[in-house]
Amino acid sequence: GAGVSQSPSNKVTEKGKDVELRCDPISGHTALYWYRQSLGQGLEFLIYFQGNSAPDKSGLPSDRFSAERTGGSVSTLTIQRTQQEDSAVYLCASSLNFAETQYFGPGTRLLVL
Amino acid sequence: GESVGLHLPTLSVQEGDNSIINCAYSNSASDYFIWYKQESGKGPQFIIDIRSNMDKRQGQRVTVLLNKTVKHLSLQIAATQPGDSAVYFCAENRVIQGAQKLVFGQGTRLTINP
């Protein structure tokens, strides 16, 4: 597609379950970023990939969060043992090259009951 | 600590009027800024960006002004339309020890009144 896509668009899960969120960046974009947006708040940076490697993982909230990117394209963000405070919109963005304009996907709305 | 902040959380303007959304930043080493528009239920949408070697940049109905002396930037929207109603975020693109982070302000909700 022409833009960044994310799936699922909505996810409701029970506390303690694991969830996996997927991001398909714009074709040819080498850099990929994950953010979290709580209701009515700004965006919180989580992690970014340059190719398949993640140079900076310091933004991940806890060790329950992990992300990977394979083949320089699709990325998955995994949250283990979800907690209610994990409820938020998880946004993915990509850019052609590192430190260039980022284009965002529609987000995945996660609700942990 | 470093921050990117907005002066006003909400702004209401009449349709057809011009609007100005302001943003302050504190990291004097920052050299790249972006404005994003976020409509309800959607991801942020790139509007316009500006680098620190510029004071002004214009797009279609939008202008971004950068004042490095007072570390302030603004987004001007001309002849506002109902479709301009959204939350607007300024963001500061920082490269720290080779790692890029996009630091967002809290956002300003713009409402266009008919």
XYZ file of C-alpha atoms in Angstrom:
227
model
C 0.000 0.000 0.000
C 0.888 3.656 -0.194
C 1.031 4.315 3.533
C 2.004 2.737 6.825
C -0.426 0.046 7.883
C -0.948 -1.458 11.302
C -2.848 -4.456 12.567
C -5.013 -5.114 14.348
C -6.773 -1.781 14.405
C -8.297 -2.639 17.767
C -7.346 -5.203 20.370
C -9.100 -6.054 23.616
C -7.283 -8.440 25.900
C -7.347 -9.637 29.463
C -4.765 -8.634 32.012
C -1.850 -11.045 31.960
C -2.195 -12.061 28.338
C 0.449 -11.421 25.694
C -0.319 -9.284 22.633
C 1.482 -8.777 19.357
C 1.073 -5.647 17.267
C 2.163 -5.461 13.654
C 3.446 -2.615 11.505
C 3.977 -2.572 7.739
C 6.061 0.469 6.806
C 6.009 2.342 3.527
C 7.859 0.305 0.937
C 11.501 1.314 0.743
C 11.581 3.080 4.100
C 14.614 1.960 6.041
C 13.692 3.440 9.421
C 10.714 2.379 11.533
C 9.490 3.796 14.829
C 7.036 2.797 17.550
C 5.184 5.274 19.785
C 2.515 5.045 22.442
C -0.270 7.574 22.908
C -2.434 7.523 25.992
C -5.910 9.056 25.866
C -5.723 12.804 25.309
C -1.942 12.834 25.588
C 1.006 13.398 23.343
C 3.174 10.695 21.854
C 5.704 8.710 23.847
C 8.666 7.354 21.896
C 9.254 3.631 22.438
C 11.825 2.320 19.985
C 13.135 2.735 16.465
C 14.762 0.461 13.903
C 17.357 1.306 11.306
C 17.104 -1.686 9.011
C 16.658 -4.676 11.289
C 18.603 -3.320 14.235
C 17.331 -1.237 17.139
C 20.152 1.052 18.362
C 18.086 2.568 21.160
C 15.733 0.525 23.331
C 15.697 2.930 26.269
C 12.180 4.126 25.526
C 10.567 0.752 26.155
C 8.524 1.109 29.392
C 9.530 -2.241 30.893
C 11.063 -5.586 30.054
C 7.566 -6.818 29.184
C 7.881 -4.832 25.960
C 9.942 -6.061 23.043
C 10.081 -5.373 19.338
C 11.657 -6.919 16.313
C 11.955 -6.209 12.634
C 12.860 -8.779 10.047
C 13.771 -8.384 6.409
C 14.007 -4.636 6.853
C 10.264 -4.352 6.524
C 7.536 -5.592 8.879
C 7.922 -4.983 12.592
C 6.133 -6.483 15.567
C 5.773 -4.984 19.020
C 5.084 -7.584 21.690
C 3.729 -6.859 25.144
C 3.938 -9.755 27.566
C 1.742 -10.158 30.634
C -0.284 -7.079 29.753
C -1.348 -4.679 32.480
C -4.223 -2.209 32.489
C -1.783 0.689 32.254
C -0.663 -0.684 28.875
C -4.002 0.437 27.427
C -3.234 3.062 24.800
C -2.938 3.637 21.087
C 0.278 2.205 19.687
C 1.486 4.097 16.639
C 4.050 3.081 14.091
C 5.873 5.433 11.731
C 8.463 5.019 9.010
C 10.878 7.283 7.210
C 12.866 6.880 4.031
C 16.119 7.217 5.868
C 17.235 7.775 9.426
C 16.361 11.229 10.805
C 14.009 12.135 7.960
C 10.310 12.959 8.020
C 8.229 10.245 9.640
C 4.903 9.083 8.273
C 2.472 7.501 10.699
C 0.087 4.590 10.501
C -3.462 4.701 11.921
C -2.458 2.992 15.154
C -3.602 -0.024 17.133
C -5.988 0.706 19.992
C -5.186 -1.647 22.844
C -7.533 -2.115 25.766
C -6.454 -4.314 28.650
C -9.328 -5.369 30.878
C 14.917 18.793 31.682
C 14.475 19.413 28.004
C 10.946 19.843 26.771
C 8.825 20.892 23.867
C 5.689 22.599 25.067
C 2.653 24.440 23.789
C 1.304 27.714 25.123
C -2.409 26.862 24.870
C -4.174 23.516 25.017
C -7.262 24.698 23.057
C -7.951 27.242 20.362
C -11.252 28.175 18.737
C -11.474 30.263 15.592
C -14.200 31.217 13.155
C -14.260 29.526 9.800
C -12.363 31.625 7.311
C -10.193 33.307 9.907
C -6.488 32.685 10.295
C -5.203 30.665 13.241
C -1.851 30.625 14.960
C -0.649 27.738 17.109
C 2.448 28.285 19.201
C 5.174 26.010 20.495
C 8.155 26.608 22.762
C 11.236 24.453 23.011
C 14.116 24.463 25.429
C 16.834 22.464 23.681
C 18.914 25.120 21.953
C 20.813 22.436 20.030
C 17.666 21.250 18.244
C 17.818 21.915 14.548
C 14.724 20.302 13.081
C 11.052 20.757 13.927
C 7.874 19.254 12.562
C 4.184 20.054 12.857
C 1.710 17.184 12.840
C -2.075 17.190 12.632
C -4.031 14.453 14.313
C -7.706 13.963 13.632
C -9.844 11.924 15.958
C -9.155 8.219 15.649
C -6.266 8.655 13.233
C -2.511 8.710 13.419
C -0.561 11.981 13.204
C -0.264 13.439 9.735
C 2.801 15.386 8.651
C 1.991 19.021 7.831
C 5.221 20.916 7.470
C 8.748 20.942 8.815
C 11.511 23.475 9.241
C 15.235 23.316 9.885
C 17.091 25.745 12.082
C 18.848 27.391 9.148
C 15.474 28.814 8.143
C 13.154 31.346 9.793
C 10.073 30.687 7.726
C 8.650 28.030 5.509
C 5.378 28.031 3.626
C 3.125 25.281 2.440
C -0.404 25.187 1.169
C -2.342 27.500 3.535
C 0.217 26.833 6.272
C 3.297 28.737 7.362
C 5.786 27.773 10.042
C 7.879 30.443 11.712
C 10.961 29.700 13.774
C 12.466 32.173 16.202
C 15.699 30.680 17.482
C 16.440 33.643 19.725
C 13.477 32.908 21.984
C 13.221 29.208 21.036
C 9.721 29.496 19.705
C 7.936 28.234 16.636
C 4.450 28.752 15.354
C 2.082 27.257 12.836
C -0.144 29.639 10.951
C -3.174 28.293 9.102
C -4.777 30.687 6.662
C -8.504 30.819 5.880
C -9.388 27.978 8.227
C -11.844 25.340 7.120
C -13.921 22.835 9.126
C -11.478 20.126 8.087
C -8.725 21.918 9.965
C -10.312 20.945 13.287
C -7.846 18.586 14.918
C -5.105 18.379 17.506
C -1.853 19.916 16.348
C 1.470 18.739 17.729
C 4.839 20.334 17.353
C 7.698 17.877 17.491
C 11.408 18.254 17.912
C 13.604 15.788 16.073
C 16.623 15.132 18.248
C 19.617 13.012 17.418
C 21.274 12.004 20.664
C 24.417 9.877 20.463
C 23.364 8.650 17.062
C 19.856 7.736 18.138
C 16.888 9.675 16.856
C 13.972 10.608 19.052
C 10.948 12.593 18.038
C 9.856 14.537 21.119
C 6.266 15.729 20.930
C 4.567 18.579 22.710
C 1.284 18.035 24.512
C -0.791 19.261 21.570
C -3.283 22.052 20.881
C -6.867 21.249 19.980
C -8.052 23.556 17.213
C -11.790 23.953 16.777
C -13.216 25.737 13.757
C -16.564 27.376 14.452
C -19.018 27.731 11.532
